[in-house]
Amino acid sequence: MARKRISQKPRRTVLVVTATEAEALYFSQMRKDCRYANMTVVWEPDYKDLAHLITLAGQMRNKEKYSSVWLVFGFADLNVSVQDVKKAMPLAEKKKVRLAWNNPSLPLWYLLHLQTPKGFVNDPALIESALSKQFPGFRSDASYLLNEGLDLHLKLYSAKSKAAVNASSYNALATSQVGLAPTNMVALLNDITDICGLADLTHNQKRLGLNKDKG
């Protein structure tokens, strides 16, 4: 008897390349918490500028044949302007690298889980100060995520939908003033969900005491 041939589509994969260690740690938390086995996170510290980062991410895409590649960066971390990012967009499109930014930096995305700023905030210190009221000892650098903030992603996860709504409101408020949406993290997260599927946080919720079912 001839064997039946089972036809399966290749598993889709997503690569998240980050400009800072803190961004890599946050997305690594996401990968672990949500059990996204087909998501890879790479911190790329050896870059010259935004264009070089895009090129490096494109090279990773070609080498490993990822289905989707995103470059995550903060304006303040790379010392880039809105004009710089707009100028880099054609190169990103050519290299098939999608850009996920926060202006000024990733802690803006954390803050949007809690509130919508009433005006554009370009000072990272102001955002850090606001977050420290909710998360004692908060720091925007990698040291926080390696210590007190080991569970930051999980603590923010329940407000994920709120963050998306707040991001939309904040973008509508600030885009005309700044010239580019301050964040487009929602597009990245939607793509991750599309490729990796729904998150399974049961194990981690139990560990934090967020799930009362201990069975």
Coordinates of C-alpha atoms in Angstrom, one line a residue:
M1 CA 0.0 0.0 0.0
A2 CA 1.3 3.4 -0.9
R3 CA 2.0 5.7 2.0
K4 CA -0.2 8.7 2.3
R5 CA 1.7 11.9 1.8
I6 CA 1.0 14.5 4.5
S7 CA 1.3 18.0 3.2
Q8 CA 2.0 20.6 5.8
K9 CA 2.9 24.3 5.3
P10 CA 6.2 25.3 6.7
R11 CA 5.9 26.8 10.2
R12 CA 6.0 30.6 10.0
T13 CA 8.7 32.4 12.1
V14 CA 9.3 35.9 13.4
L15 CA 12.5 37.6 14.2
V16 CA 12.7 40.6 16.5
V17 CA 16.0 42.5 16.3
T18 CA 16.5 45.1 19.0
A19 CA 18.9 48.1 19.3
T20 CA 19.2 47.8 23.0
E21 CA 19.7 45.1 25.6
A22 CA 16.6 46.3 27.5
E23 CA 14.4 45.9 24.4
A24 CA 15.8 42.4 23.9
L25 CA 15.1 41.4 27.5
Y26 CA 11.5 42.6 27.3
F27 CA 10.8 40.7 24.2
S28 CA 12.6 37.6 25.6
Q29 CA 10.2 37.9 28.6
M30 CA 7.3 38.0 26.1
R31 CA 8.6 34.9 24.3
K32 CA 8.9 33.0 27.5
D33 CA 5.7 34.2 29.1
C34 CA 3.6 33.6 26.0
R35 CA 5.4 30.4 24.9
Y36 CA 6.2 31.7 21.5
A37 CA 8.5 28.9 20.3
N38 CA 8.7 30.3 16.7
M39 CA 9.8 33.8 17.8
T40 CA 13.5 34.7 17.9
V41 CA 14.9 37.8 19.7
V42 CA 18.3 39.1 18.8
W43 CA 20.1 42.1 20.4
E44 CA 22.4 43.7 17.8
P45 CA 24.8 46.0 19.7
D46 CA 27.4 46.4 16.9
Y47 CA 25.8 48.9 14.6
K48 CA 26.8 52.2 13.1
D49 CA 23.4 53.8 12.7
L50 CA 19.8 53.0 11.9
A51 CA 20.5 52.2 8.2
H52 CA 23.2 49.7 9.3
L53 CA 20.8 48.1 11.8
I54 CA 18.3 47.7 9.0
T55 CA 20.9 46.1 6.8
L56 CA 22.0 43.7 9.6
A57 CA 18.4 42.7 10.3
G58 CA 17.9 42.1 6.5
Q59 CA 21.0 39.8 6.5
M60 CA 19.6 37.8 9.3
R61 CA 16.3 37.5 7.5
N62 CA 18.0 36.2 4.3
K63 CA 20.3 33.8 6.2
E64 CA 17.6 32.1 8.4
K65 CA 14.6 32.6 6.0
Y66 CA 12.4 34.2 8.7
S67 CA 8.8 34.8 7.6
S68 CA 8.7 38.2 9.2
V69 CA 11.5 40.5 10.6
W70 CA 11.1 43.5 12.8
L71 CA 13.6 46.0 14.0
V72 CA 12.7 47.6 17.4
F73 CA 14.4 50.8 18.4
G74 CA 13.8 54.0 20.4
F75 CA 14.5 57.4 18.9
A76 CA 16.5 58.5 22.0
D77 CA 18.5 55.3 22.0
L78 CA 19.7 55.8 18.4
N79 CA 19.7 59.6 18.6
V80 CA 17.5 59.8 15.5
S81 CA 14.8 62.2 14.4
V82 CA 11.5 61.8 12.7
Q83 CA 13.2 62.8 9.4
D84 CA 15.9 60.2 10.0
V85 CA 13.3 57.4 10.4
K86 CA 11.3 58.5 7.4
K87 CA 14.4 58.6 5.3
A88 CA 15.2 55.0 6.4
M89 CA 11.8 53.6 5.5
P90 CA 12.6 52.9 1.8
L91 CA 15.7 51.0 2.8
A92 CA 13.7 49.0 5.3
E93 CA 11.1 48.2 2.7
K94 CA 13.8 47.1 0.3
K95 CA 15.4 44.8 2.9
K96 CA 11.9 43.5 3.9
V97 CA 12.5 44.6 7.5
R98 CA 9.6 46.2 9.3
L99 CA 10.3 49.0 11.8
A100 CA 8.8 49.1 15.3
W101 CA 9.8 52.3 17.1
N102 CA 9.0 54.2 20.3
N103 CA 9.6 57.9 20.5
P104 CA 11.5 58.5 22.8
S105 CA 12.1 54.9 23.9
L106 CA 10.5 51.6 24.9
P107 CA 9.3 52.7 28.4
L108 CA 6.7 54.8 26.5
W109 CA 5.1 51.4 25.6
Y110 CA 5.1 50.4 29.3
L111 CA 3.5 53.7 30.2
L112 CA 0.7 53.2 27.7
H113 CA -0.5 50.2 29.6
L114 CA -1.3 52.6 32.5
Q115 CA -2.3 55.9 31.0
T116 CA -2.4 58.1 27.9
P117 CA -0.1 61.2 28.1
K118 CA -2.0 64.4 27.7
G119 CA 0.7 65.8 25.3
F120 CA 3.8 64.5 23.5
V121 CA 6.5 63.5 25.9
N122 CA 10.0 63.5 24.4
D123 CA 11.9 63.3 27.7
P124 CA 12.7 59.7 28.7
A125 CA 13.3 60.9 32.3
L126 CA 9.6 62.0 32.7
I127 CA 8.4 58.6 31.5
E128 CA 10.7 56.8 33.9
S129 CA 9.5 59.0 36.8
A130 CA 5.9 58.2 36.0
L131 CA 6.6 54.4 35.8
S132 CA 8.6 54.4 39.0
K133 CA 5.4 55.4 40.9
Q134 CA 3.8 52.2 39.7
F135 CA 6.9 50.0 39.7
P136 CA 9.2 51.0 42.6
G137 CA 12.8 51.0 41.6
F138 CA 12.0 51.2 37.9
R139 CA 14.9 52.0 35.6
S140 CA 14.8 52.2 31.9
D141 CA 18.0 50.3 31.4
A142 CA 18.6 46.5 31.2
S143 CA 19.6 46.2 34.9
Y144 CA 15.9 46.6 35.9
L145 CA 14.7 43.8 33.7
L146 CA 17.5 41.6 35.0
N147 CA 16.5 42.1 38.6
E148 CA 13.3 43.7 40.0
G149 CA 11.6 43.8 36.5
L150 CA 12.0 40.1 35.7
D151 CA 8.2 39.8 35.4
L152 CA 7.5 43.2 33.9
H153 CA 6.0 41.8 30.7
L154 CA 3.7 39.5 32.7
K155 CA 2.6 42.3 35.0
L156 CA 1.7 44.5 32.0
Y157 CA 0.1 41.7 30.0
S158 CA -3.4 42.0 31.5
A159 CA -3.5 45.7 30.2
K160 CA -2.4 44.8 26.7
S161 CA -5.8 45.8 25.1
K162 CA -5.7 49.0 27.1
A163 CA -2.2 49.8 25.9
A164 CA -3.4 49.4 22.3
V165 CA -6.3 51.8 22.8
N166 CA -4.1 54.3 24.6
A167 CA -1.5 54.0 21.8
S168 CA -4.1 54.8 19.2
S169 CA -5.3 57.9 21.3
Y170 CA -1.7 59.1 21.9
N171 CA -0.8 58.7 18.2
A172 CA -3.8 60.7 17.2
L173 CA -2.8 63.4 19.6
A174 CA 0.9 63.6 18.9
T175 CA 1.3 62.6 15.2
S176 CA 0.4 66.0 13.8
Q177 CA 2.7 67.7 16.3
V178 CA 5.7 65.4 15.8
G179 CA 5.2 64.3 12.2
L180 CA 5.2 60.6 12.9
A181 CA 3.3 58.3 15.3
P182 CA 5.2 58.1 18.6
T183 CA 4.8 54.3 18.6
N184 CA 3.8 51.6 16.3
M185 CA 4.2 48.7 18.7
V186 CA 0.7 47.5 18.1
A187 CA 1.5 46.5 14.5
L188 CA 4.4 44.5 15.7
L189 CA 2.4 42.7 18.4
N190 CA -0.4 42.0 16.0
D191 CA 2.1 40.4 13.7
I192 CA 3.6 38.3 16.5
T193 CA 0.1 37.0 17.5
D194 CA -0.7 36.2 13.8
I195 CA 2.5 34.2 13.4
C196 CA 2.9 32.7 16.9
G197 CA -0.8 32.2 17.9
L198 CA -2.5 33.1 21.1
A199 CA -0.5 33.3 24.2
D200 CA -0.5 30.6 26.9
L201 CA 0.3 32.3 30.2
T202 CA -1.2 29.7 32.5
H203 CA 2.1 28.5 34.0
N204 CA 3.4 32.0 34.6
Q205 CA 0.2 33.3 36.0
K206 CA 0.2 30.5 38.6
R207 CA 3.8 31.4 39.5
L208 CA 2.9 35.0 40.2
G209 CA -0.3 34.1 42.0
L210 CA -2.4 35.7 39.2
N211 CA -4.3 32.6 38.6
K212 CA -6.2 31.2 41.6
D213 CA -6.6 27.7 40.0
K214 CA -3.6 25.8 41.4
G215 CA -4.8 22.5 39.9

